Short mmCIF file of C-alpha atoms in Angstrom, two decimals:
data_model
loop_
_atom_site.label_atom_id
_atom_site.label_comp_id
_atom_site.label_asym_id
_atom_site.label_seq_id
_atom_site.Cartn_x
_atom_site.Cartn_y
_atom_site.Cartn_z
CA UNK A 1 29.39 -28.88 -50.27
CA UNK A 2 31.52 -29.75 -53.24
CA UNK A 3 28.34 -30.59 -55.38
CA UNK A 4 26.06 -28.11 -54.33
CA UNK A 5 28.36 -25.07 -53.38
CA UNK A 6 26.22 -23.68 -50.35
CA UNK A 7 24.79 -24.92 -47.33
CA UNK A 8 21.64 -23.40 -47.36
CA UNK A 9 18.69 -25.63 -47.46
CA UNK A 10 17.04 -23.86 -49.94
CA UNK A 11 19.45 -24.35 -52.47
CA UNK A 12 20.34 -27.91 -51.36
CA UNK A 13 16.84 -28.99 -51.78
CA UNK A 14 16.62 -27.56 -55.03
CA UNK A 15 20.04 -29.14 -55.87
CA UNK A 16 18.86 -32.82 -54.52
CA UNK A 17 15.69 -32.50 -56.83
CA UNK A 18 17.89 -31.97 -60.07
CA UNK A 19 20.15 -34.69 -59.27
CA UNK A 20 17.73 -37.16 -57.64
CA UNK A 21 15.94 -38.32 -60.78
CA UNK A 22 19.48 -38.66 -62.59
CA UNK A 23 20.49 -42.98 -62.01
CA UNK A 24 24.10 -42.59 -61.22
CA UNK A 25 26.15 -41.34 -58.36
CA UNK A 26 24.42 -37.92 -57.39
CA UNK A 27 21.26 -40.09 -56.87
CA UNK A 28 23.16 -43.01 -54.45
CA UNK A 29 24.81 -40.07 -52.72
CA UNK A 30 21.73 -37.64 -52.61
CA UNK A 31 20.43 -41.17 -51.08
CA UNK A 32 22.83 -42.02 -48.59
CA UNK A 33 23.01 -38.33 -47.64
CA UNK A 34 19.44 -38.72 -47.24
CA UNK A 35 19.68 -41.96 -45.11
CA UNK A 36 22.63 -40.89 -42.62
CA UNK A 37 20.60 -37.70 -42.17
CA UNK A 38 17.72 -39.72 -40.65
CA UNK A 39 20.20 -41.63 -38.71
CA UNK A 40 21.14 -38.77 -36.82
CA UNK A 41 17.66 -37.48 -36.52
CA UNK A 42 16.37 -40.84 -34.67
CA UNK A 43 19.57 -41.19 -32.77
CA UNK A 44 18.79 -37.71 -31.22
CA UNK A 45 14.81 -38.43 -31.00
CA UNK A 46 15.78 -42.08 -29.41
CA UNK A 47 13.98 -43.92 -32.45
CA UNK A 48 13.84 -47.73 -32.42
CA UNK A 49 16.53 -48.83 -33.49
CA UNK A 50 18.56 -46.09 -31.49
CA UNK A 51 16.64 -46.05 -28.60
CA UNK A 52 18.44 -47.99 -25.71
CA UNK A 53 19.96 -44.66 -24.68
CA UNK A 54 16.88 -42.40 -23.14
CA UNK A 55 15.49 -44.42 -20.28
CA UNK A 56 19.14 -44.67 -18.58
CA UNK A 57 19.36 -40.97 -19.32
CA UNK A 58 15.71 -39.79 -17.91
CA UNK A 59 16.67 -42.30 -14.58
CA UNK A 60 19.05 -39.51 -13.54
CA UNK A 61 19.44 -38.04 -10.10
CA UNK A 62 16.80 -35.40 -10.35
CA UNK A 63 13.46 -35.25 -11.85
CA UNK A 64 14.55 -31.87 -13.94
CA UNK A 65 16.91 -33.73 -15.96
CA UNK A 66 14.28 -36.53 -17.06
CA UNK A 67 11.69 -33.71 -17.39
CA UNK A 68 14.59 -31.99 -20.16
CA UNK A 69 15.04 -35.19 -21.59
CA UNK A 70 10.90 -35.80 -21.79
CA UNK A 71 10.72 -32.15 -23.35
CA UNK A 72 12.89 -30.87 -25.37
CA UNK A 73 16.06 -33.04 -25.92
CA UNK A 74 14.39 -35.47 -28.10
CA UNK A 75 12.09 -33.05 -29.94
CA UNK A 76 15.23 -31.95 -31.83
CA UNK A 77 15.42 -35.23 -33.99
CA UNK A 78 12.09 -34.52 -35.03
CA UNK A 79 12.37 -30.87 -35.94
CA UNK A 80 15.21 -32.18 -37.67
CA UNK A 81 13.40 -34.78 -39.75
CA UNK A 82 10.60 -32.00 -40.22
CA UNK A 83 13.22 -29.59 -41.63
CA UNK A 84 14.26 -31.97 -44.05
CA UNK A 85 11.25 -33.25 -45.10
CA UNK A 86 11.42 -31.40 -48.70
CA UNK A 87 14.59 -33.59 -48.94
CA UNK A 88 13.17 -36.55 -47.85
CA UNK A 89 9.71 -36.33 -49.90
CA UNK A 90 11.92 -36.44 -52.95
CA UNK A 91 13.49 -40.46 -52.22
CA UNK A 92 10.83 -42.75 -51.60
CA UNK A 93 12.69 -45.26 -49.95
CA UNK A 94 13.73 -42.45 -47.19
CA UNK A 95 10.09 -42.29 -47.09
CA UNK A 96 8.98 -45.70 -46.95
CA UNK A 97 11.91 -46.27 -43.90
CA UNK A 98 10.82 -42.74 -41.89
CA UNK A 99 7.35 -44.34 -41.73
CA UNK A 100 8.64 -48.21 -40.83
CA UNK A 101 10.99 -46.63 -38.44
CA UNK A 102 7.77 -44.31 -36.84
CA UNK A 103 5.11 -47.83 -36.70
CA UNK A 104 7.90 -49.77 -34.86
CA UNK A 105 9.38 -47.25 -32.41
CA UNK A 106 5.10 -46.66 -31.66
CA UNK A 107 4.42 -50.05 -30.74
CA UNK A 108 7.97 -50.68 -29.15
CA UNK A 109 7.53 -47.76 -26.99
CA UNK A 110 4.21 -48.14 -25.67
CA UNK A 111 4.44 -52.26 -25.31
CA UNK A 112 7.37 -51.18 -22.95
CA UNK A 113 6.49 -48.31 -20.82
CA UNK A 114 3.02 -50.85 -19.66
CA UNK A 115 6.03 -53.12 -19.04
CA UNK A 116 7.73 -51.04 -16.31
CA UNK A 117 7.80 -50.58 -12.97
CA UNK A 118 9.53 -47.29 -12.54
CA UNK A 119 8.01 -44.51 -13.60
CA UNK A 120 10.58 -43.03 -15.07
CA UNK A 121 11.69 -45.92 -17.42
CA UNK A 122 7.65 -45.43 -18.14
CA UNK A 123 7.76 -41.80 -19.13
CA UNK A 124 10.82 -42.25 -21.27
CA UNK A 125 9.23 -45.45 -23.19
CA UNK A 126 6.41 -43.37 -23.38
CA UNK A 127 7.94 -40.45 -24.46
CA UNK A 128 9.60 -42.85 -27.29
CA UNK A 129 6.45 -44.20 -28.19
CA UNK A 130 4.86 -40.38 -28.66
CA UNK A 131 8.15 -39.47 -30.85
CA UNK A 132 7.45 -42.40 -32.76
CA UNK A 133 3.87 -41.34 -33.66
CA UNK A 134 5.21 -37.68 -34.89
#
């Protein structure tokens, strides 16, 4: 907020894209700004790296809570990642990670849900791999 002076992503994207193509500290920062966004986009979307968490949460007592989990938990990351994506366009090494990131949680997610004997381990590897493809 100090740099930009709002919070709106309008202005912040317009902000990033002045500073970006500068080499000093606005570009690292617009950078790692850019990067710890993304990790809190795949944490929520249960990305590879990040991913242990969703098939102990969709094994819950009831089928509702894995079917919140399979629906619209995880679908935030993404909208998130699709929000920022003006941002992200802009750093080509964001880029070049969001699409490594996508490939592996893809094949990680489908290799394990053919691995698993409960089906809802299955739907939430599944529901990983299908993430990882958006």
């Amino acid at each position: 907020y100090w740099i930009s002076g709002s919070l709106e992503f309008r202005d912040l994207f317009q902000i990033a894209n002045k500073l970006i193509p500068t080499k000093g500290f606005y570009s690292l920062s617009s950078t790692l700004c850019a990067f710890l966004l993304f990790v809190g986009a795949i944490a929520k979307s249960a990305q590879f790296p990040l991913h242990v968490w969703l098939p102990d949460a969709m094994e819950g007592p009831t089928p509702i809570s894995a079917l919140i989990h399979a629906a619209t938990m995880v679908a935030a990351g993404i909208f998130l990642v699709a929000r920022l994506l003006p941002l992200f366009i802009s750093i080509p090494y964001i880029m070049n990670l969001i699409s490594l990131i996508g490939v592996i949680t893809l094949l990680l997610g489908a290799t394990l849900a053919l691995a698993q004997r409960d089906i809802k381990r299955s739907l939430a590897y599944s529901t990983m791999s299908q993430l990882g493809y958006m």
